[in-house]
PDB file of C-alpha atoms in Angstrom:
ATOM      1  CA  UNK A   1      25.996  -4.734  -5.665  1.00 50.00           C
ATOM      2  CA  UNK A   2      25.557  -7.356  -2.821  1.00 52.00           C
ATOM      3  CA  UNK A   3      21.936  -8.413  -2.202  1.00 57.00           C
ATOM      4  CA  UNK A   4      20.977  -7.694   1.393  1.00 59.00           C
ATOM      5  CA  UNK A   5      17.882  -9.750   1.050  1.00 58.00           C
ATOM      6  CA  UNK A   6      19.786 -12.807  -0.197  1.00 59.00           C
ATOM      7  CA  UNK A   7      17.826 -15.985   0.627  1.00 56.00           C
ATOM      8  CA  UNK A   8      14.447 -14.263   1.055  1.00 55.00           C
ATOM      9  CA  UNK A   9      13.470 -13.543  -2.473  1.00 51.00           C
ATOM     10  CA  UNK A  10      12.901 -17.044  -4.212  1.00 50.00           C
ATOM     11  CA  UNK A  11      13.832 -20.535  -3.961  1.00 51.00           C
ATOM     12  CA  UNK A  12      16.588 -20.452  -6.526  1.00 51.00           C
ATOM     13  CA  UNK A  13      18.138 -17.442  -4.785  1.00 47.00           C
ATOM     14  CA  UNK A  14      18.296 -15.579  -8.095  1.00 49.00           C
ATOM     15  CA  UNK A  15      19.566 -12.052  -8.486  1.00 49.00           C
ATOM     16  CA  UNK A  16      16.866  -9.803  -7.291  1.00 51.00           C
ATOM     17  CA  UNK A  17      17.446  -6.841  -9.629  1.00 55.00           C
ATOM     18  CA  UNK A  18      13.872  -5.674  -9.729  1.00 57.00           C
ATOM     19  CA  UNK A  19      14.328  -2.207  -8.450  1.00 67.00           C
ATOM     20  CA  UNK A  20      15.412   0.959 -10.149  1.00 69.00           C
ATOM     21  CA  UNK A  21      18.888   0.624 -11.742  1.00 70.00           C
ATOM     22  CA  UNK A  22      18.807  -3.158 -10.829  1.00 71.00           C
ATOM     23  CA  UNK A  23      18.979  -2.515  -7.025  1.00 75.00           C
ATOM     24  CA  UNK A  24      17.528  -5.300  -4.927  1.00 81.00           C
ATOM     25  CA  UNK A  25      14.123  -5.062  -3.417  1.00 83.00           C
ATOM     26  CA  UNK A  26      12.756  -6.589  -0.254  1.00 87.00           C
ATOM     27  CA  UNK A  27      10.638  -9.682  -0.860  1.00 88.00           C
ATOM     28  CA  UNK A  28       7.403  -7.991   0.011  1.00 91.00           C
ATOM     29  CA  UNK A  29       7.752  -4.990  -2.271  1.00 93.00           C
ATOM     30  CA  UNK A  30       6.274  -4.862  -5.629  1.00 92.00           C
ATOM     31  CA  UNK A  31       7.051  -2.684  -8.728  1.00 92.00           C
ATOM     32  CA  UNK A  32       4.413  -1.407 -10.999  1.00 93.00           C
ATOM     33  CA  UNK A  33       4.785   0.779 -14.152  1.00 93.00           C
ATOM     34  CA  UNK A  34       2.598   2.867 -16.431  1.00 94.00           C
ATOM     35  CA  UNK A  35       3.399   1.656 -19.986  1.00 93.00           C
ATOM     36  CA  UNK A  36       2.201   4.858 -21.472  1.00 94.00           C
ATOM     37  CA  UNK A  37       4.264   7.294 -19.455  1.00 92.00           C
ATOM     38  CA  UNK A  38       7.020   5.057 -18.166  1.00 89.00           C
ATOM     39  CA  UNK A  39       6.330   6.022 -14.487  1.00 92.00           C
ATOM     40  CA  UNK A  40       7.568   3.486 -12.036  1.00 91.00           C
ATOM     41  CA  UNK A  41       6.207   2.983  -8.485  1.00 93.00           C
ATOM     42  CA  UNK A  42       7.562   0.637  -5.777  1.00 92.00           C
ATOM     43  CA  UNK A  43       5.608  -0.112  -2.647  1.00 93.00           C
ATOM     44  CA  UNK A  44       5.131  -2.608   0.047  1.00 94.00           C
ATOM     45  CA  UNK A  45       2.429  -5.289  -0.237  1.00 95.00           C
ATOM     46  CA  UNK A  46       0.776  -6.208   3.100  1.00 94.00           C
ATOM     47  CA  UNK A  47       0.168  -4.445   6.404  1.00 95.00           C
ATOM     48  CA  UNK A  48       1.172  -0.704   6.534  1.00 94.00           C
ATOM     49  CA  UNK A  49       2.677  -0.088   9.904  1.00 94.00           C
ATOM     50  CA  UNK A  50       3.157   3.662   9.270  1.00 93.00           C
ATOM     51  CA  UNK A  51      -0.532   3.921   8.142  1.00 93.00           C
ATOM     52  CA  UNK A  52      -1.370   2.466  11.540  1.00 93.00           C
ATOM     53  CA  UNK A  53       0.573   4.924  13.525  1.00 93.00           C
ATOM     54  CA  UNK A  54       0.158   7.970  11.415  1.00 93.00           C
ATOM     55  CA  UNK A  55      -2.569   7.316   8.784  1.00 91.00           C
ATOM     56  CA  UNK A  56      -1.932  10.543   6.755  1.00 93.00           C
ATOM     57  CA  UNK A  57       1.883  10.146   6.443  1.00 95.00           C
ATOM     58  CA  UNK A  58       2.151   7.440   3.723  1.00 94.00           C
ATOM     59  CA  UNK A  59      -0.226   9.155   1.179  1.00 95.00           C
ATOM     60  CA  UNK A  60       1.631  12.336   1.643  1.00 95.00           C
ATOM     61  CA  UNK A  61       5.060  10.811   1.044  1.00 95.00           C
ATOM     62  CA  UNK A  62       3.682   8.904  -2.055  1.00 94.00           C
ATOM     63  CA  UNK A  63       1.791  11.903  -3.315  1.00 93.00           C
ATOM     64  CA  UNK A  64      -1.276   9.834  -3.132  1.00 94.00           C
ATOM     65  CA  UNK A  65      -3.832  12.756  -2.855  1.00 96.00           C
ATOM     66  CA  UNK A  66      -6.836  10.712  -3.741  1.00 96.00           C
ATOM     67  CA  UNK A  67      -6.403   8.217  -0.857  1.00 95.00           C
ATOM     68  CA  UNK A  68      -5.280  11.013   1.508  1.00 96.00           C
ATOM     69  CA  UNK A  69      -8.575  12.728   0.881  1.00 97.00           C
ATOM     70  CA  UNK A  70     -10.415   9.387   1.400  1.00 96.00           C
ATOM     71  CA  UNK A  71      -8.714   8.798   4.757  1.00 95.00           C
ATOM     72  CA  UNK A  72      -9.360  12.412   5.916  1.00 96.00           C
ATOM     73  CA  UNK A  73     -12.972  12.171   4.773  1.00 96.00           C
ATOM     74  CA  UNK A  74     -13.783   8.973   6.482  1.00 96.00           C
ATOM     75  CA  UNK A  75     -11.998  10.067   9.714  1.00 94.00           C
ATOM     76  CA  UNK A  76     -13.927  13.316   9.770  1.00 95.00           C
ATOM     77  CA  UNK A  77     -17.237  11.680   8.959  1.00 95.00           C
ATOM     78  CA  UNK A  78     -16.745   9.146  11.808  1.00 94.00           C
ATOM     79  CA  UNK A  79     -15.678  11.938  14.173  1.00 91.00           C
ATOM     80  CA  UNK A  80     -18.898  14.031  13.336  1.00 93.00           C
ATOM     81  CA  UNK A  81     -21.070  10.935  13.936  1.00 93.00           C
ATOM     82  CA  UNK A  82     -19.250  10.088  17.278  1.00 91.00           C
ATOM     83  CA  UNK A  83     -19.797  13.700  18.469  1.00 90.00           C
ATOM     84  CA  UNK A  84     -23.518  13.664  17.648  1.00 92.00           C
ATOM     85  CA  UNK A  85     -24.062  10.274  19.224  1.00 91.00           C
ATOM     86  CA  UNK A  86     -21.727   9.648  22.194  1.00 88.00           C
ATOM     87  CA  UNK A  87     -20.515  13.120  22.837  1.00 81.00           C
ATOM     88  CA  UNK A  88     -17.495  13.184  25.177  1.00 81.00           C
ATOM     89  CA  UNK A  89     -17.346   9.487  26.088  1.00 86.00           C
ATOM     90  CA  UNK A  90     -13.523   8.977  25.738  1.00 85.00           C
ATOM     91  CA  UNK A  91     -13.645   5.188  25.901  1.00 90.00           C
ATOM     92  CA  UNK A  92     -15.932   4.840  22.921  1.00 90.00           C
ATOM     93  CA  UNK A  93     -14.056   7.454  20.948  1.00 89.00           C
ATOM     94  CA  UNK A  94     -10.726   5.921  21.696  1.00 90.00           C
ATOM     95  CA  UNK A  95     -11.912   2.353  20.549  1.00 93.00           C
ATOM     96  CA  UNK A  96     -13.400   3.813  17.443  1.00 92.00           C
ATOM     97  CA  UNK A  97     -10.059   5.711  16.692  1.00 92.00           C
ATOM     98  CA  UNK A  98      -8.106   2.428  17.268  1.00 93.00           C
ATOM     99  CA  UNK A  99     -10.518   0.617  14.993  1.00 94.00           C
ATOM    100  CA  UNK A 100     -10.049   3.221  12.232  1.00 94.00           C
ATOM    101  CA  UNK A 101      -6.198   3.159  12.697  1.00 94.00           C
ATOM    102  CA  UNK A 102      -6.277  -0.610  12.328  1.00 95.00           C
ATOM    103  CA  UNK A 103      -8.461  -0.435   9.153  1.00 95.00           C
ATOM    104  CA  UNK A 104      -5.914   2.002   7.565  1.00 95.00           C
ATOM    105  CA  UNK A 105      -3.053  -0.249   8.490  1.00 95.00           C
ATOM    106  CA  UNK A 106      -4.711  -3.280   6.955  1.00 96.00           C
ATOM    107  CA  UNK A 107      -6.175  -1.629   3.801  1.00 95.00           C
ATOM    108  CA  UNK A 108      -3.962   1.396   2.853  1.00 96.00           C
ATOM    109  CA  UNK A 109      -1.373  -0.402   0.699  1.00 96.00           C
ATOM    110  CA  UNK A 110      -4.181  -2.250  -1.192  1.00 96.00           C
ATOM    111  CA  UNK A 111      -5.976   1.167  -1.787  1.00 95.00           C
ATOM    112  CA  UNK A 112      -2.736   2.603  -3.125  1.00 96.00           C
ATOM    113  CA  UNK A 113      -2.131  -0.155  -5.656  1.00 96.00           C
ATOM    114  CA  UNK A 114      -5.797  -0.311  -6.730  1.00 95.00           C
ATOM    115  CA  UNK A 115      -5.750   3.425  -7.306  1.00 96.00           C
ATOM    116  CA  UNK A 116      -2.444   2.986  -9.351  1.00 95.00           C
ATOM    117  CA  UNK A 117      -4.051   0.164 -11.436  1.00 95.00           C
ATOM    118  CA  UNK A 118      -7.084   2.423 -12.116  1.00 93.00           C
ATOM    119  CA  UNK A 119      -4.632   4.929 -13.434  1.00 94.00           C
ATOM    120  CA  UNK A 120      -3.111   2.516 -15.934  1.00 93.00           C
ATOM    121  CA  UNK A 121      -0.321   0.937 -14.019  1.00 95.00           C
ATOM    122  CA  UNK A 122       0.524  -2.730 -14.325  1.00 94.00           C
ATOM    123  CA  UNK A 123       2.952  -5.055 -12.588  1.00 93.00           C
ATOM    124  CA  UNK A 124       6.427  -4.374 -13.975  1.00 90.00           C
ATOM    125  CA  UNK A 125       7.697  -8.085 -13.788  1.00 89.00           C
ATOM    126  CA  UNK A 126       6.594 -11.622 -13.044  1.00 90.00           C
ATOM    127  CA  UNK A 127       7.712 -11.566  -9.360  1.00 89.00           C
ATOM    128  CA  UNK A 128       5.535  -8.368  -8.771  1.00 91.00           C
ATOM    129  CA  UNK A 129       2.720  -9.836 -10.662  1.00 93.00           C
ATOM    130  CA  UNK A 130       2.783 -12.982  -8.566  1.00 92.00           C
ATOM    131  CA  UNK A 131       3.176 -11.054  -5.321  1.00 93.00           C
ATOM    132  CA  UNK A 132       0.190  -8.771  -6.168  1.00 94.00           C
ATOM    133  CA  UNK A 133      -1.957 -11.595  -7.421  1.00 93.00           C
ATOM    134  CA  UNK A 134      -1.299 -13.729  -4.282  1.00 92.00           C
ATOM    135  CA  UNK A 135      -2.172 -10.698  -2.019  1.00 93.00           C
ATOM    136  CA  UNK A 136      -5.436 -10.175  -4.133  1.00 91.00           C
ATOM    137  CA  UNK A 137      -4.302  -6.670  -5.113  1.00 94.00           C
ATOM    138  CA  UNK A 138      -4.213  -7.475  -8.757  1.00 90.00           C
ATOM    139  CA  UNK A 139      -6.568  -9.414 -11.050  1.00 86.00           C
ATOM    140  CA  UNK A 140      -5.203  -9.877 -14.516  1.00 77.00           C
ATOM    141  CA  UNK A 141      -7.573  -8.264 -17.160  1.00 74.00           C
ATOM    142  CA  UNK A 142      -9.588 -10.545 -19.321  1.00 75.00           C
ATOM    143  CA  UNK A 143      -9.005 -10.220 -23.039  1.00 65.00           C
TER     144      UNK A 143
END
């Protein structure tokens, strides 16, 4: 298969067959695998645009129930605090909502990978390991 991301993956323009069945991956996607079960996950590293616009959609599509409950809990807690303190002041509520949406956009992918690492996943290849290390998502375990 022709690599649609040719020229974006590495300096040597090597074949980027890091995905399932050797399919090419975009340069900002990492592959992690659980060595015990053989489960593989592929996800973007960096800003989550869908989490910015619709914070609950990425965890639902990824079956990431832990982080979905975290997002819903934080949003509900902030809404309760806002209702008790500022009431119906739409400007303040809107700014706080925008701040929460930006927060989820910036940290959701990191939350997803960190939860996978806690469940025993590790980077599947050297390219993913380098990408996750450079983004400060992965810290190699000390022996």
